[in-house]
Structure formats: C-alpha cells, structure tokens
Amino acid sequence: MIINHPLLGPRDAQEFTYLGDAGLMNRPYWLSETALQQFHDYLYLRENPAGEHRELWFHEQGDRSWLVVTRNTVTHEILKVELARDVALAQKAANLVQEPSQ
Amino acid sequence: MRYSALGLIKEALTGHKGWRPQWRDVAPQSHYDYVIIGGGGHGLATAYYLAKVFGAARIAVLEKGWIGGGNVGRNTTIIRSNYLLDGNEPFYEFSLKLWENLEQDLNYNAMVSQRGILNLVHTDAQRDAARRRGNAMILNGSDAELLDTDGVRAMYPFLNFYDARFPIKGGLLHRRGGTVRHDAVAWGYARGADMRGVDIIQNCEVTGLRIEGGKVQGVETSRGYIGAGKVGVSVAGNSSRVMALAGMRLPIESHVLQAFVSEGLKPFIPGVITYGAGHFYCSQSDKGGLVFGGDIDMYNSYAQRGNLPVVEDVVESGMSLIPALGRARLLRSWGGIMDMSMDGSPFIDRTDIEGLYFNGGWCYGGFKATPAAGYCFAHLLKTDRPHETATAYRLDRFMSGHMIDEKGQGAQPNLH
C-alpha cells in the first residue's frame, strides 16, 4: 500500500506503524459521571467496519507525524489522507462553534 | 452411512457407485429451536455437540457461502495445548483431548496426526519462559518437555544452529500437538450433525436479527425469515459485522493473516517447528508441501489476501531458521480474516439480548479450538451456563478487569 502523505507525498506503508481506529483521538472526559463506562468503550470497543475505515497511522520511519487515513478494509484502497493534527484542530473548532461554554 | 474398511473394499469392487452425499441439501424451515450462524468448523461442531451430547432438537446451521469455506479452510492446520494462563490452558487441553478421539467419534478420517510441536528458544530468558510455560502445561494435564541444543539437533539437524544473533539454545517440545486435515474437520462435523437431524443450509446469508422486547425472535436471511428460540453467532472474522445487526460493538478488530505452502517435497520436517526469534512456524503436509506462516498484516482488513511486505518478512524469518527453505518454490499463499481481540483471547458468552449467544475473538488460534469451542458453545446454548473450561471467556472481562493476555500486550489487537 502507498500512503499519500499530505506533506511528503506518496510513501510506502512499510514506513508507518498502525495504531487503529481514528476514534482513539477522542479521549473521554475523565471527570464525567460515566467516565468508567466511557473509558471502557474508548479503550476496548471498536466499530471494525467492512468498508471505509478512518484509522491512525504513525510515520515512524519518516517525519514522525500522525495521519488519519481513510481506507477501504475490503479492497485496501486508500481514499483520503490527513494530518491528525489538522483533524483534531478542525474537531476542536467545530466543538467550540457548537458549545461555546466549553 | 457409516464408513468402514469393509465398506471401502466393497465400493472399490463395485465401481464406487454406492457413495452418498455426506449431508442433505435442505431448504430452511420456518422455525428452529437453535439457529447457529456460520457453517465453519466452530458452527458445525456446535451443532454436532448440541445434537449429540446435549440432545437438542431442531437445529439449523446457516452459512452464507459453502460450509468450510472460511477460516477452517484457510488455516495452517495445527492443534496444540501449550498455553500458559489458567483461563486458557484447561480449555485447550480439553480441546486436544477431543481431537484425540475425534475420528472415532465422527467415524470420519480427519487425519489427526500428533507429530509434536517444537517451540525453539534462543536466549536464556526464553528458556526460562519455556520452562515456566511447560510447567503450567503439565499442571493442567498437558505434556511438555524441555530440550537442549543436542535434543533439538537430534530431531532437526538441518536448522540454523549457529546463527550469530539467534543461536538455537533448545526448545519446548509438546509431543501431543500436531496437525489435522482441516477441511475434513468441517466435513466430518457436518456429516455427523446432519446424521443427527441438523439442517445445514448453505448460501443463506443472515442480513438481520429480529429482536423484540430484548429477546431474539429469529433471523432475516437471504432465503427469508427464520424463527429461532436461541441464536448462536459463530462467524469469526466477521463477528463485528454480524453482531452490529444486534447493535453491539465488540472488543475485536478484523485483521488478515497470510499462510503459505511450497511445492511438494520428500519427507523433510516430521513435526511442527516454531521460530523463537521471528514470527515463523512450519510443518509439512502429507502431500509434501511445506505449510508455513507468520505475522498478521497489522492493519484492519476484511480482504482475504495480504500484502507483499509480510510475505517478505515471513520468508526471511523462514530462511534464517531453515536455510534449505530457499531451495523450495512457493506454490500458493492466501489470507484469512482473524477476529483479533483486545487481549488475544476468545469469547464464548451470552449477550445482553436474551437468546443471543456469541462465539468469536479467536485471533489466529481458532482452528485448534474447534472441538472444544463447539462443545462449550453448545453447553452454553443448552444450559445457559458456561462449560467449566470456558468460564473466563466473558465479553465483560475488560470492564471487570479479568483479561486473559497471554502475551502481555494490552489493548492493541494487532500485537497479540
């Protein structure tokens, strides 16, 4: 597989290590009433879809950036590659618009 | 029809015209007491033991393709009982004991061959770990023998003993481990279940689970609705997809594991060898092909094929252990989809939905577990209580803190 790195261009997937579902970026709030259940679900449960899957790859043999790769788990086709930092910042901005009190 | 040597001679003399199909091709009925989703080794074994041991009536096995076309047909055929932890080893020992009597029980030649498994060690620390594992195995009624370098050399003189980085310092020999003809396991269980009245329904994909008031009522399939008293899901590889029909998320990721077979060779490797310094294991089939495999491809996948970097990695590991492997040509490689669980151990458990039961999460150890998984799942389906050897395989063990993590890797499924 070739991962088209947003900064470095097409790179062999062998340069990366794989973490898993991109949902791992969204760590639950640790003081929540239901933190125990939320952390259990966050740490152990997965959607595990057959088809499009957003997942975290780490460019260990390269620029050591985290990427969010959207990939089809049935065909191995890579549909989209983003810097995880950009995704996180976009999420944060969206959350601020939705709930300005936080 | 029972198989026997006499029957074989009779058929040979009369032109082999008397053989009958080994199981019926039936249309689904409108309702069953037990519906097993998944006609693989585990599903068929579950139906067989439900009918034979637990006396359940009206059982159906639903298979979306043809029986035995999934992981029971895509593995490297190894059976063993060499686990360390208390939650696991009694179960796998129970499984190995069922393997030892399987052919008599099924009246079917599954070519169970207890040719011995040798786990090589390359460092003092690995030898200590092997000794500890061997003791745990013996405590649970299995067998283990620690060999030194000369002991290994007497069995396998052609290994690379003097590798500068990973010299072979010995190995843990599990003599009762071995290999089985994998397809015959699926067919033997199918035939045994069919003889006891189980309906095996192929080309019947489950597309939905009908759940009302927290209780399962039946399954929607590509061949219409089928009512069910209890539904057992046994579809490792696709567990997350099927359980999503019931709105459940599982502690499982699906990954692809590749396996390989070489061209047929003269007898060369009498048992099963596993490398301690890389992920590689190898045996030789009765047809002469070297059957070997290694690591999973590391990323989520439902494609039954892997990528080339892992092929290279497996073959490199193989070459560093058995240099002669380089003279053999690779005949075939294929991939199977594994339920990689969060602690590397499986699940045989009830769910929060009444009448819905789950068997899965076998990582890449499902084949050796086939008889016991079937037996224990049947026990659970019939009695609503886990079998005594499978009490630890709970779906809620991550919440309660009772993980069974043989490798000590934590919640990173691709490292188990």
CSV table of C-alpha atoms in Angstrom, one decimal, chain B residues 31-38 46 50 59-60 62 206 208-211 215-221 225-235 242-243 245-246 349-351 353-359 377 380-382 384:
chain,number,residue,atom,x,y,z
B,31,HIS,CA,-38.7,-22.1,12.9
B,32,TYR,CA,-35.9,-23.8,14.8
B,33,ASP,CA,-35.1,-24.2,18.5
B,34,TYR,CA,-31.5,-23.3,17.8
B,35,VAL,CA,-30.0,-21.4,14.9
B,36,ILE,CA,-26.3,-21.3,14.5
B,37,ILE,CA,-25.0,-18.6,12.2
B,38,GLY,CA,-21.8,-19.6,10.5
B,46,THR,CA,-21.5,-26.5,17.9
B,50,LEU,CA,-25.8,-29.8,20.6
B,59,ILE,CA,-31.1,-27.2,14.9
B,60,ALA,CA,-30.1,-25.2,11.8
B,62,LEU,CA,-26.8,-21.1,8.4
B,206,VAL,CA,-28.0,-13.6,7.6
B,208,GLY,CA,-30.7,-9.1,10.1
B,209,LEU,CA,-31.6,-10.2,13.6
B,210,ARG,CA,-35.2,-9.8,14.7
B,211,ILE,CA,-35.2,-8.6,18.3
B,215,LYS,CA,-35.3,-11.1,23.2
B,216,VAL,CA,-34.2,-12.6,19.9
B,217,GLN,CA,-37.1,-13.9,17.8
B,218,GLY,CA,-35.3,-15.0,14.7
B,219,VAL,CA,-33.1,-14.1,11.8
B,220,GLU,CA,-33.7,-12.4,8.5
B,221,THR,CA,-31.8,-14.2,5.7
B,225,TYR,CA,-37.2,-15.1,7.7
B,226,ILE,CA,-36.3,-18.0,10.1
B,227,GLY,CA,-37.7,-18.0,13.6
B,228,ALA,CA,-35.4,-19.1,16.4
B,229,GLY,CA,-35.6,-19.9,20.1
B,230,LYS,CA,-31.9,-19.2,20.5
B,231,VAL,CA,-29.3,-17.9,18.1
B,232,GLY,CA,-25.6,-18.7,18.3
B,233,VAL,CA,-23.2,-16.5,16.3
B,234,SER,CA,-20.1,-18.3,15.3
B,235,VAL,CA,-18.6,-16.3,12.4
B,242,VAL,CA,-23.0,-9.8,12.4
B,243,MET,CA,-23.2,-8.5,16.0
B,245,LEU,CA,-27.0,-6.3,13.4
B,246,ALA,CA,-27.9,-6.6,17.1
B,349,ASP,CA,-20.6,-15.9,26.2
B,350,ARG,CA,-24.2,-14.8,26.4
B,351,THR,CA,-25.1,-11.2,25.4
B,353,ILE,CA,-30.1,-9.7,24.4
B,354,GLU,CA,-32.0,-12.8,25.6
B,355,GLY,CA,-31.4,-15.8,23.4
B,356,LEU,CA,-28.4,-14.3,21.5
B,357,TYR,CA,-25.1,-16.0,22.2
B,358,PHE,CA,-21.6,-15.2,20.8
B,359,ASN,CA,-18.6,-17.3,20.0
B,377,PHE,CA,-20.7,-23.1,22.9
B,380,LEU,CA,-23.8,-22.6,26.9
B,381,LEU,CA,-26.6,-22.6,24.3
B,382,LYS,CA,-28.3,-25.5,26.0
B,384,ASP,CA,-27.2,-21.0,29.8
